[in-house]
XYZ file of N, CA and C in Angstrom:
402
model
N -8.293 -21.582 1.635
C -7.324 -21.896 0.565
C -6.483 -20.545 0.292
N -5.272 -20.711 -0.187
C -4.530 -19.480 -0.527
C -5.067 -18.748 -1.637
N -4.864 -17.470 -1.643
C -5.336 -16.484 -2.747
C -4.013 -16.162 -3.551
N -4.095 -16.546 -4.769
C -3.028 -16.127 -5.756
C -3.201 -14.811 -6.303
N -2.224 -13.922 -6.232
C -2.433 -12.612 -6.861
C -1.663 -12.685 -8.014
N -1.945 -11.816 -8.994
C -1.339 -11.637 -10.339
C -0.530 -10.468 -10.335
N 0.436 -10.466 -11.301
C 1.371 -9.250 -11.498
C 0.447 -8.253 -12.479
N 0.226 -7.121 -11.896
C -0.570 -6.105 -12.742
C 0.390 -5.121 -13.471
N 1.524 -4.967 -12.864
C 2.520 -3.922 -13.613
C 3.799 -4.163 -13.094
N 4.871 -4.111 -13.893
C 6.269 -4.229 -13.388
C 6.959 -2.828 -13.900
N 8.008 -2.577 -13.144
C 8.768 -1.391 -13.484
C 10.122 -1.557 -12.758
N 11.091 -0.919 -13.293
C 12.422 -0.866 -12.712
C 12.248 0.178 -11.462
N 13.008 -0.032 -10.515
C 13.101 0.910 -9.346
C 14.530 1.129 -8.934
N 14.740 2.079 -7.931
C 16.026 2.187 -7.271
C 15.704 2.115 -5.816
N 16.571 1.432 -5.102
C 16.534 1.258 -3.581
C 17.726 1.931 -2.979
N 17.834 1.762 -1.685
C 18.965 2.256 -0.865
C 20.319 1.699 -1.493
N 21.265 2.429 -1.341
C 22.487 2.052 -1.708
C 23.352 1.368 -0.622
N 24.602 1.130 -0.831
C 25.300 0.378 0.165
C 25.351 1.040 1.566
N 25.334 2.304 1.576
C 25.583 3.080 2.858
C 24.168 3.237 3.649
N 23.014 3.268 2.996
C 21.716 3.406 3.533
C 20.683 2.526 2.780
N 20.799 1.244 3.016
C 20.039 0.317 2.382
C 18.588 0.331 2.721
N 17.664 -0.122 1.826
C 16.259 -0.186 2.108
C 15.981 -1.487 2.941
N 15.232 -1.284 4.030
C 14.985 -2.433 4.828
C 14.099 -3.483 4.033
N 14.476 -4.738 4.266
C 13.702 -5.927 3.529
C 12.710 -6.486 4.602
N 11.735 -6.999 4.010
C 10.711 -7.602 4.943
C 9.350 -7.303 4.323
N 8.260 -7.699 5.156
C 6.949 -7.641 4.736
C 6.233 -6.409 5.508
N 5.726 -5.554 4.725
C 5.144 -4.269 5.306
C 3.670 -4.033 4.665
N 3.192 -2.887 4.948
C 1.892 -2.551 4.416
C 1.939 -0.991 4.201
N 1.123 -0.504 3.333
C 1.040 1.012 3.122
C 0.412 1.502 4.385
N 1.151 2.559 5.063
C 0.592 3.109 6.283
C 0.063 4.478 6.060
N 0.540 5.163 4.939
C 0.085 6.581 4.693
C 0.237 6.903 3.171
N -0.695 7.598 2.645
C -0.611 8.158 1.286
C -0.477 9.578 1.304
N 0.441 10.158 0.413
C 0.570 11.601 0.513
C 0.938 12.081 -1.024
N 0.098 13.125 -1.428
C 0.273 13.653 -2.686
C -0.106 15.202 -2.669
N 0.768 15.984 -2.837
C 2.317 15.871 -3.018
C 2.931 15.671 -1.547
N 4.282 15.515 -1.556
C 5.012 15.436 -0.272
C 6.383 15.847 -0.522
N 6.899 16.820 0.228
C 8.334 17.303 0.172
C 9.065 16.607 1.143
N 10.107 15.927 0.714
C 11.014 15.278 1.711
C 11.998 16.256 2.295
N 12.223 16.262 3.585
C 13.263 17.087 4.186
C 14.231 16.236 5.010
N 15.426 16.500 4.783
C 16.550 15.701 5.273
C 16.589 15.692 6.752
N 16.623 14.405 7.293
C 16.739 14.331 8.663
C 18.134 14.504 9.143
N 19.061 14.619 8.166
C 20.538 14.799 8.513
C 20.979 16.302 8.387
N 21.746 16.733 9.280
C 22.126 18.146 9.314
C 23.029 18.578 8.133
N 22.911 19.846 7.747
C 23.690 20.372 6.643
C 25.120 19.983 7.033
N 25.949 19.571 6.052
C 27.323 19.180 6.314
C 27.489 17.709 6.422
N 26.343 17.183 6.643
C 26.479 15.584 6.740
C 26.474 15.080 5.338
N 27.319 13.879 5.028
C 27.376 13.413 3.744
C 25.965 12.905 3.239
N 25.001 12.732 4.168
C 23.606 12.356 3.730
C 22.690 13.354 3.643
N 22.942 14.665 3.940
C 22.014 15.749 3.854
C 21.622 16.023 2.510
N 20.404 16.393 2.283
C 19.831 16.800 1.016
C 18.944 17.869 1.035
N 18.830 18.733 -0.040
C 17.926 19.892 0.065
C 16.457 19.379 0.085
N 15.460 20.185 0.408
C 14.057 19.729 0.329
C 13.761 19.222 -1.038
N 13.175 18.123 -1.059
C 13.033 17.419 -2.340
C 11.479 17.013 -2.605
N 10.731 17.827 -3.516
C 9.324 17.552 -3.634
C 9.162 16.351 -4.573
N 8.115 15.671 -4.250
C 7.627 14.473 -4.973
C 6.079 14.619 -5.176
N 5.596 14.098 -6.224
C 4.127 14.075 -6.395
C 3.313 12.963 -5.669
N 3.956 11.786 -5.638
C 3.138 10.660 -5.018
C 4.130 9.867 -4.117
N 3.669 9.700 -2.851
C 4.433 9.014 -1.928
C 3.638 7.959 -1.012
N 4.083 6.815 -0.798
C 3.371 5.756 0.007
C 4.447 5.259 1.018
N 4.121 5.646 2.273
C 4.819 5.154 3.403
C 4.564 3.619 3.646
N 5.667 2.847 3.757
C 5.477 1.373 4.030
C 6.231 0.989 5.352
N 7.118 1.965 5.977
C 7.791 1.564 7.167
C 7.768 2.716 8.075
N 7.452 2.543 9.240
C 7.344 3.695 10.255
C 8.525 4.555 10.473
N 9.804 4.202 10.050
C 10.855 5.009 10.211
C 11.178 5.860 9.024
N 10.027 6.150 8.274
C 10.135 7.161 7.206
C 10.625 6.520 5.940
N 10.380 5.293 5.566
C 10.659 4.684 4.278
C 9.433 4.788 3.437
N 9.580 5.297 2.302
C 8.453 5.537 1.365
C 8.764 4.751 -0.094
N 7.782 4.569 -0.889
C 7.816 4.258 -2.115
C 7.304 5.532 -2.861
N 8.155 6.206 -3.732
C 7.828 7.453 -4.266
C 8.481 7.764 -5.619
N 7.868 8.744 -6.411
C 8.461 9.128 -7.571
C 9.763 10.017 -7.217
N 10.565 10.232 -8.098
C 11.851 10.954 -7.863
C 12.341 11.845 -9.082
N 11.771 12.980 -9.120
C 12.079 13.806 -10.252
C 13.528 14.164 -10.483
N 14.298 14.082 -9.543
C 15.761 14.304 -9.740
C 16.550 13.045 -10.301
N 15.987 11.954 -10.501
C 16.489 10.747 -10.873
C 16.285 10.477 -12.304
N 17.121 9.949 -13.211
C 16.854 9.585 -14.512
C 17.229 8.064 -14.750
N 17.936 7.515 -13.748
C 18.290 6.111 -13.996
C 17.721 5.244 -12.847
N 17.086 4.159 -13.307
C 16.424 3.209 -12.340
C 16.821 1.690 -12.854
N 16.832 0.813 -11.772
C 17.142 -0.610 -12.213
C 18.566 -0.859 -11.794
N 19.072 -2.017 -12.491
C 20.418 -2.470 -12.209
C 21.450 -1.354 -12.314
N 22.398 -1.179 -11.464
C 23.342 -0.215 -11.356
C 23.088 1.209 -10.792
N 21.756 1.334 -10.485
C 21.318 2.584 -10.025
C 21.451 2.730 -8.475
N 22.107 1.789 -7.844
C 22.261 1.743 -6.383
C 23.620 1.118 -5.968
N 24.508 0.969 -6.879
C 25.631 0.140 -6.637
C 26.863 0.863 -6.052
N 26.993 2.183 -6.484
C 28.149 2.991 -5.993
C 28.112 3.519 -4.609
N 29.217 3.441 -3.888
C 29.167 4.054 -2.532
C 29.453 5.537 -2.712
N 28.834 6.384 -1.834
C 28.906 7.744 -2.035
C 27.557 8.482 -1.476
N 27.462 9.752 -1.737
C 26.311 10.490 -1.203
C 24.979 9.933 -1.910
N 24.125 9.420 -1.187
C 22.842 8.875 -1.823
C 22.120 10.101 -2.514
N 21.348 9.743 -3.686
C 20.577 10.542 -4.342
C 21.047 10.923 -5.727
N 22.115 10.288 -6.158
C 22.500 10.431 -7.501
C 22.131 9.278 -8.380
N 22.384 9.291 -9.601
C 21.980 8.158 -10.463
C 22.499 6.896 -10.164
N 23.687 6.726 -9.358
C 24.341 5.470 -9.188
C 24.577 5.251 -7.752
N 24.137 6.028 -6.867
C 24.444 5.832 -5.433
C 23.156 5.388 -4.640
N 22.224 5.125 -5.288
C 20.886 4.677 -4.635
C 20.147 5.766 -3.826
N 19.306 5.370 -2.972
C 18.535 6.243 -2.198
C 18.939 6.327 -0.888
N 18.282 7.053 -0.049
C 18.471 7.144 1.481
C 17.738 6.030 2.077
N 17.208 5.055 1.266
C 16.513 3.949 1.888
C 15.087 3.808 1.244
N 14.623 4.788 0.767
C 13.264 4.701 0.089
C 13.410 4.001 -1.193
N 12.155 3.641 -1.870
C 12.186 3.057 -3.163
C 11.684 4.142 -4.123
N 12.557 4.410 -5.042
C 12.203 5.462 -6.158
C 11.659 4.692 -7.204
N 10.575 5.200 -7.721
C 9.852 4.688 -8.942
C 9.775 5.687 -10.025
N 9.812 5.325 -11.265
C 9.494 6.375 -12.283
C 8.118 6.932 -12.339
N 8.018 8.207 -12.651
C 6.809 8.961 -12.504
C 5.503 8.208 -12.874
N 5.586 7.729 -14.200
C 4.314 7.029 -14.716
C 3.930 5.844 -14.005
N 4.835 5.002 -13.607
C 4.528 3.879 -12.837
C 4.157 4.155 -11.436
N 4.652 5.269 -10.821
C 4.268 5.759 -9.443
C 2.990 6.364 -9.450
N 2.540 7.053 -10.457
C 1.225 7.679 -10.627
C 0.159 6.449 -10.750
N 0.538 5.407 -11.342
C -0.464 4.375 -11.474
C -0.503 3.557 -10.130
N 0.617 3.317 -9.562
C 0.661 2.559 -8.213
C -0.086 3.475 -7.108
N 0.096 4.791 -7.081
C -0.417 5.609 -6.154
C -2.055 5.439 -6.286
N -2.587 5.452 -7.525
C -4.079 5.413 -7.740
C -4.530 3.933 -7.363
N -3.784 2.973 -7.586
C -4.121 1.641 -7.268
C -4.093 1.160 -5.685
N -2.955 1.610 -5.077
C -2.650 1.131 -3.691
C -3.627 1.886 -2.781
N -4.001 1.260 -1.684
C -4.835 1.759 -0.719
C -4.001 1.531 0.575
N -4.522 2.186 1.736
C -3.897 1.946 3.037
C -4.080 0.328 3.332
N -3.070 -0.201 3.902
C -2.911 -1.613 4.212
C -2.658 -2.522 3.127
N -2.334 -2.003 1.838
C -1.949 -2.748 0.775
C -0.525 -3.485 1.147
N -0.444 -4.725 1.007
C 0.837 -5.344 1.484
C 1.926 -4.946 0.495
N 3.237 -4.829 1.183
C 4.471 -4.430 0.393
C 5.474 -5.443 0.866
N 6.148 -6.127 -0.098
C 7.331 -6.990 0.212
C 8.538 -6.445 -0.448
N 9.537 -6.208 0.426
C 10.792 -5.742 -0.086
C 11.794 -6.949 0.077
N 12.364 -7.342 -1.048
C 13.218 -8.502 -1.128
C 14.525 -8.117 -1.661
N 15.550 -8.900 -1.229
C 16.849 -8.553 -1.812
C 16.925 -9.087 -3.357
N 16.302 -10.144 -3.613
C 16.483 -10.577 -5.049
C 14.997 -11.033 -5.452
N 14.705 -10.729 -6.672
C 13.483 -11.297 -7.317
C 13.867 -12.062 -8.580
N 13.449 -13.250 -8.712
C 13.650 -13.958 -9.935
C 12.777 -13.559 -11.060
N 13.133 -13.122 -12.280
C 12.212 -12.727 -13.282
C 11.201 -13.766 -13.570
N 9.994 -13.345 -13.767
C 8.813 -14.292 -14.205
C 8.348 -14.996 -13.029
N 8.846 -14.707 -11.830
C 8.429 -15.445 -10.586
C 7.816 -14.434 -9.618
N 7.186 -13.414 -10.018
C 6.654 -12.334 -9.066
C 5.342 -12.648 -8.359
N 4.581 -13.639 -8.868
C 3.294 -13.990 -8.284
C 3.505 -14.273 -6.926
N 2.552 -13.901 -6.006
C 2.647 -13.987 -4.607
C 1.365 -14.872 -4.158
N 1.693 -15.712 -3.184
C 0.635 -16.543 -2.539
C 0.390 -15.984 -1.258
N -0.730 -15.728 -0.838
C -1.214 -15.301 0.490
C -1.830 -16.401 1.170
C-alpha cells in the first residue's frame, strides 16, 4: 500500500531565475556539507561569475552541482525573488540553479534530511496540497 507522508515544515525559497533555472524532477540527497563555500564555475568577466560564497548548510540533490542551501547574501525569498532577468544572486534575479532557503528553515532541514531523502522539484505547487504519496 502507498505510504502517505505529512508536511513537517514549509518555507519560502528562491530557485533559479530565467537564465539559469533549477532543474525540475525527482531526486534524492546525494551529499550533506556543513559548512560549504561555493566557488563559481564561471570565469571572472562572465555575467554568471560570483565570488566565493560561504554557506552553513548544503544538501546536494543533483549531480551537476545543484544544492539546497542557506544564502546569507539573500534577504528576499518566495514570489518575485527569481523573476527578473540579469546576473543571478541578487534578491530578484534568482539563483544559479540552486534552491536558496532561509537560514532557520535550512538549519532544520539539514538536521532532518539524510542521504537518499527524496527531493521533488516542481514548477508549481498548489497551496495546501503538499502531501506526497509514495
